[in-house]
């Protein structure tokens, strides 16, 4: 697991200058047990039910949400500084959530 986190962090550091990144936040229904998780090939920093990371995506999508939900369970929100998923999109996302 540690190797995966380090590899993801190294990739992010190398790729960061090549992409415009956006600050993303997701909130889970239940608290996340780890302070750092890897989802959507990104290392997320978590505290309680809130996790943040920099992604090279312009807007949150259901596809991204599903990948995160498979790792951490149901999401209450997924947003960046400009937009967020709707209630319908979150419901579709949470159908893929880790049980």
PDB file of C-alpha atoms in Angstrom:
ATOM      1  CA  UNK A   1       0.000   0.000   0.000  1.00  0.00           C
ATOM      2  CA  UNK A   2       2.787   2.407   0.910  1.00  0.00           C
ATOM      3  CA  UNK A   3       4.481   1.756  -2.426  1.00  0.00           C
ATOM      4  CA  UNK A   4       1.235   2.581  -4.237  1.00  0.00           C
ATOM      5  CA  UNK A   5       0.916   5.849  -2.351  1.00  0.00           C
ATOM      6  CA  UNK A   6       4.530   6.777  -3.022  1.00  0.00           C
ATOM      7  CA  UNK A   7       4.234   5.888  -6.695  1.00  0.00           C
ATOM      8  CA  UNK A   8       1.069   7.957  -7.046  1.00  0.00           C
ATOM      9  CA  UNK A   9       2.689  10.892  -5.246  1.00  0.00           C
ATOM     10  CA  UNK A  10       5.789  10.677  -7.457  1.00  0.00           C
ATOM     11  CA  UNK A  11       3.664  10.577 -10.604  1.00  0.00           C
ATOM     12  CA  UNK A  12       1.626  13.541  -9.393  1.00  0.00           C
ATOM     13  CA  UNK A  13       4.789  15.545  -8.707  1.00  0.00           C
ATOM     14  CA  UNK A  14       6.180  14.820 -12.174  1.00  0.00           C
ATOM     15  CA  UNK A  15       2.898  15.337 -14.019  1.00  0.00           C
ATOM     16  CA  UNK A  16       1.742  18.398 -12.078  1.00  0.00           C
ATOM     17  CA  UNK A  17       3.505  21.005 -14.221  1.00  0.00           C
ATOM     18  CA  UNK A  18       2.095  19.479 -17.401  1.00  0.00           C
ATOM     19  CA  UNK A  19      -1.553  19.720 -16.327  1.00  0.00           C
ATOM     20  CA  UNK A  20      -3.710  22.451 -14.898  1.00  0.00           C
ATOM     21  CA  UNK A  21      -4.992  21.026 -11.645  1.00  0.00           C
ATOM     22  CA  UNK A  22      -8.065  21.863  -9.633  1.00  0.00           C
ATOM     23  CA  UNK A  23      -8.662  21.505  -5.938  1.00  0.00           C
ATOM     24  CA  UNK A  24     -11.232  18.752  -5.366  1.00  0.00           C
ATOM     25  CA  UNK A  25     -13.113  17.758  -2.232  1.00  0.00           C
ATOM     26  CA  UNK A  26     -15.300  14.778  -1.541  1.00  0.00           C
ATOM     27  CA  UNK A  27     -17.353  14.106   1.543  1.00  0.00           C
ATOM     28  CA  UNK A  28     -18.280  10.627   2.644  1.00  0.00           C
ATOM     29  CA  UNK A  29     -21.395   9.464   4.461  1.00  0.00           C
ATOM     30  CA  UNK A  30     -19.218   7.645   7.034  1.00  0.00           C
ATOM     31  CA  UNK A  31     -15.801   8.765   8.338  1.00  0.00           C
ATOM     32  CA  UNK A  32     -12.760   7.609   6.352  1.00  0.00           C
ATOM     33  CA  UNK A  33     -10.509   5.461   8.544  1.00  0.00           C
ATOM     34  CA  UNK A  34      -7.202   6.430   6.906  1.00  0.00           C
ATOM     35  CA  UNK A  35      -5.578   9.881   6.703  1.00  0.00           C
ATOM     36  CA  UNK A  36      -4.436   9.248   3.118  1.00  0.00           C
ATOM     37  CA  UNK A  37      -6.115   7.126   0.463  1.00  0.00           C
ATOM     38  CA  UNK A  38      -5.478   6.512  -3.221  1.00  0.00           C
ATOM     39  CA  UNK A  39      -8.504   6.780  -5.490  1.00  0.00           C
ATOM     40  CA  UNK A  40      -8.742   7.869  -9.137  1.00  0.00           C
ATOM     41  CA  UNK A  41      -4.926   7.481  -9.219  1.00  0.00           C
ATOM     42  CA  UNK A  42      -4.557  10.389  -6.803  1.00  0.00           C
ATOM     43  CA  UNK A  43      -3.472  10.583  -3.158  1.00  0.00           C
ATOM     44  CA  UNK A  44      -6.265  12.177  -1.117  1.00  0.00           C
ATOM     45  CA  UNK A  45      -5.730  13.748   2.310  1.00  0.00           C
ATOM     46  CA  UNK A  46      -8.617  12.883   4.621  1.00  0.00           C
ATOM     47  CA  UNK A  47      -9.928  13.995   7.990  1.00  0.00           C
ATOM     48  CA  UNK A  48     -13.195  12.574   9.259  1.00  0.00           C
ATOM     49  CA  UNK A  49     -15.629  12.617   6.348  1.00  0.00           C
ATOM     50  CA  UNK A  50     -13.747  15.120   4.145  1.00  0.00           C
ATOM     51  CA  UNK A  51     -10.945  14.366   1.680  1.00  0.00           C
ATOM     52  CA  UNK A  52      -9.088  16.774  -0.609  1.00  0.00           C
ATOM     53  CA  UNK A  53      -6.687  16.484  -3.544  1.00  0.00           C
ATOM     54  CA  UNK A  54      -5.527  18.190  -6.725  1.00  0.00           C
ATOM     55  CA  UNK A  55      -6.869  16.653  -9.953  1.00  0.00           C
ATOM     56  CA  UNK A  56      -6.212  17.557 -13.568  1.00  0.00           C
ATOM     57  CA  UNK A  57      -9.941  17.396 -14.343  1.00  0.00           C
ATOM     58  CA  UNK A  58     -12.030  20.442 -15.194  1.00  0.00           C
ATOM     59  CA  UNK A  59     -15.239  19.249 -13.541  1.00  0.00           C
ATOM     60  CA  UNK A  60     -16.400  16.458 -11.233  1.00  0.00           C
ATOM     61  CA  UNK A  61     -18.006  13.543 -13.076  1.00  0.00           C
ATOM     62  CA  UNK A  62     -19.985  10.457 -12.118  1.00  0.00           C
ATOM     63  CA  UNK A  63     -17.117   8.329 -13.478  1.00  0.00           C
ATOM     64  CA  UNK A  64     -14.638   9.917 -11.050  1.00  0.00           C
ATOM     65  CA  UNK A  65     -17.175   9.622  -8.242  1.00  0.00           C
ATOM     66  CA  UNK A  66     -17.716   5.898  -8.895  1.00  0.00           C
ATOM     67  CA  UNK A  67     -13.971   5.218  -8.718  1.00  0.00           C
ATOM     68  CA  UNK A  68     -13.733   7.035  -5.392  1.00  0.00           C
ATOM     69  CA  UNK A  69     -16.875   5.382  -3.993  1.00  0.00           C
ATOM     70  CA  UNK A  70     -15.459   1.921  -4.792  1.00  0.00           C
ATOM     71  CA  UNK A  71     -12.543   2.759  -2.472  1.00  0.00           C
ATOM     72  CA  UNK A  72     -14.244   4.608   0.397  1.00  0.00           C
ATOM     73  CA  UNK A  73     -17.983   3.924   0.305  1.00  0.00           C
ATOM     74  CA  UNK A  74     -20.921   6.263  -0.219  1.00  0.00           C
ATOM     75  CA  UNK A  75     -20.250   9.910  -0.989  1.00  0.00           C
ATOM     76  CA  UNK A  76     -22.313  12.851   0.238  1.00  0.00           C
ATOM     77  CA  UNK A  77     -20.586  15.320  -2.130  1.00  0.00           C
ATOM     78  CA  UNK A  78     -17.935  15.626  -4.836  1.00  0.00           C
ATOM     79  CA  UNK A  79     -16.896  19.093  -5.942  1.00  0.00           C
ATOM     80  CA  UNK A  80     -14.120  21.330  -7.133  1.00  0.00           C
ATOM     81  CA  UNK A  81     -13.855  25.095  -6.851  1.00  0.00           C
ATOM     82  CA  UNK A  82     -16.236  25.621  -9.786  1.00  0.00           C
ATOM     83  CA  UNK A  83     -18.877  22.868  -9.718  1.00  0.00           C
ATOM     84  CA  UNK A  84     -20.252  19.863  -7.890  1.00  0.00           C
ATOM     85  CA  UNK A  85     -22.294  16.760  -8.585  1.00  0.00           C
ATOM     86  CA  UNK A  86     -26.081  16.943  -8.330  1.00  0.00           C
ATOM     87  CA  UNK A  87     -28.170  14.721  -6.038  1.00  0.00           C
ATOM     88  CA  UNK A  88     -29.093  12.528  -9.030  1.00  0.00           C
ATOM     89  CA  UNK A  89     -25.447  12.147 -10.047  1.00  0.00           C
ATOM     90  CA  UNK A  90     -24.475  11.230  -6.467  1.00  0.00           C
ATOM     91  CA  UNK A  91     -27.229   8.594  -6.365  1.00  0.00           C
ATOM     92  CA  UNK A  92     -25.886   7.062  -9.592  1.00  0.00           C
ATOM     93  CA  UNK A  93     -22.360   7.206  -8.172  1.00  0.00           C
ATOM     94  CA  UNK A  94     -23.286   5.578  -4.871  1.00  0.00           C
ATOM     95  CA  UNK A  95     -24.731   2.548  -6.670  1.00  0.00           C
ATOM     96  CA  UNK A  96     -21.052   1.575  -7.132  1.00  0.00           C
ATOM     97  CA  UNK A  97     -20.039   2.301  -3.547  1.00  0.00           C
ATOM     98  CA  UNK A  98     -17.975  -0.087  -1.448  1.00  0.00           C
ATOM     99  CA  UNK A  99     -20.282  -1.902   0.968  1.00  0.00           C
TER     100      UNK A  99
END
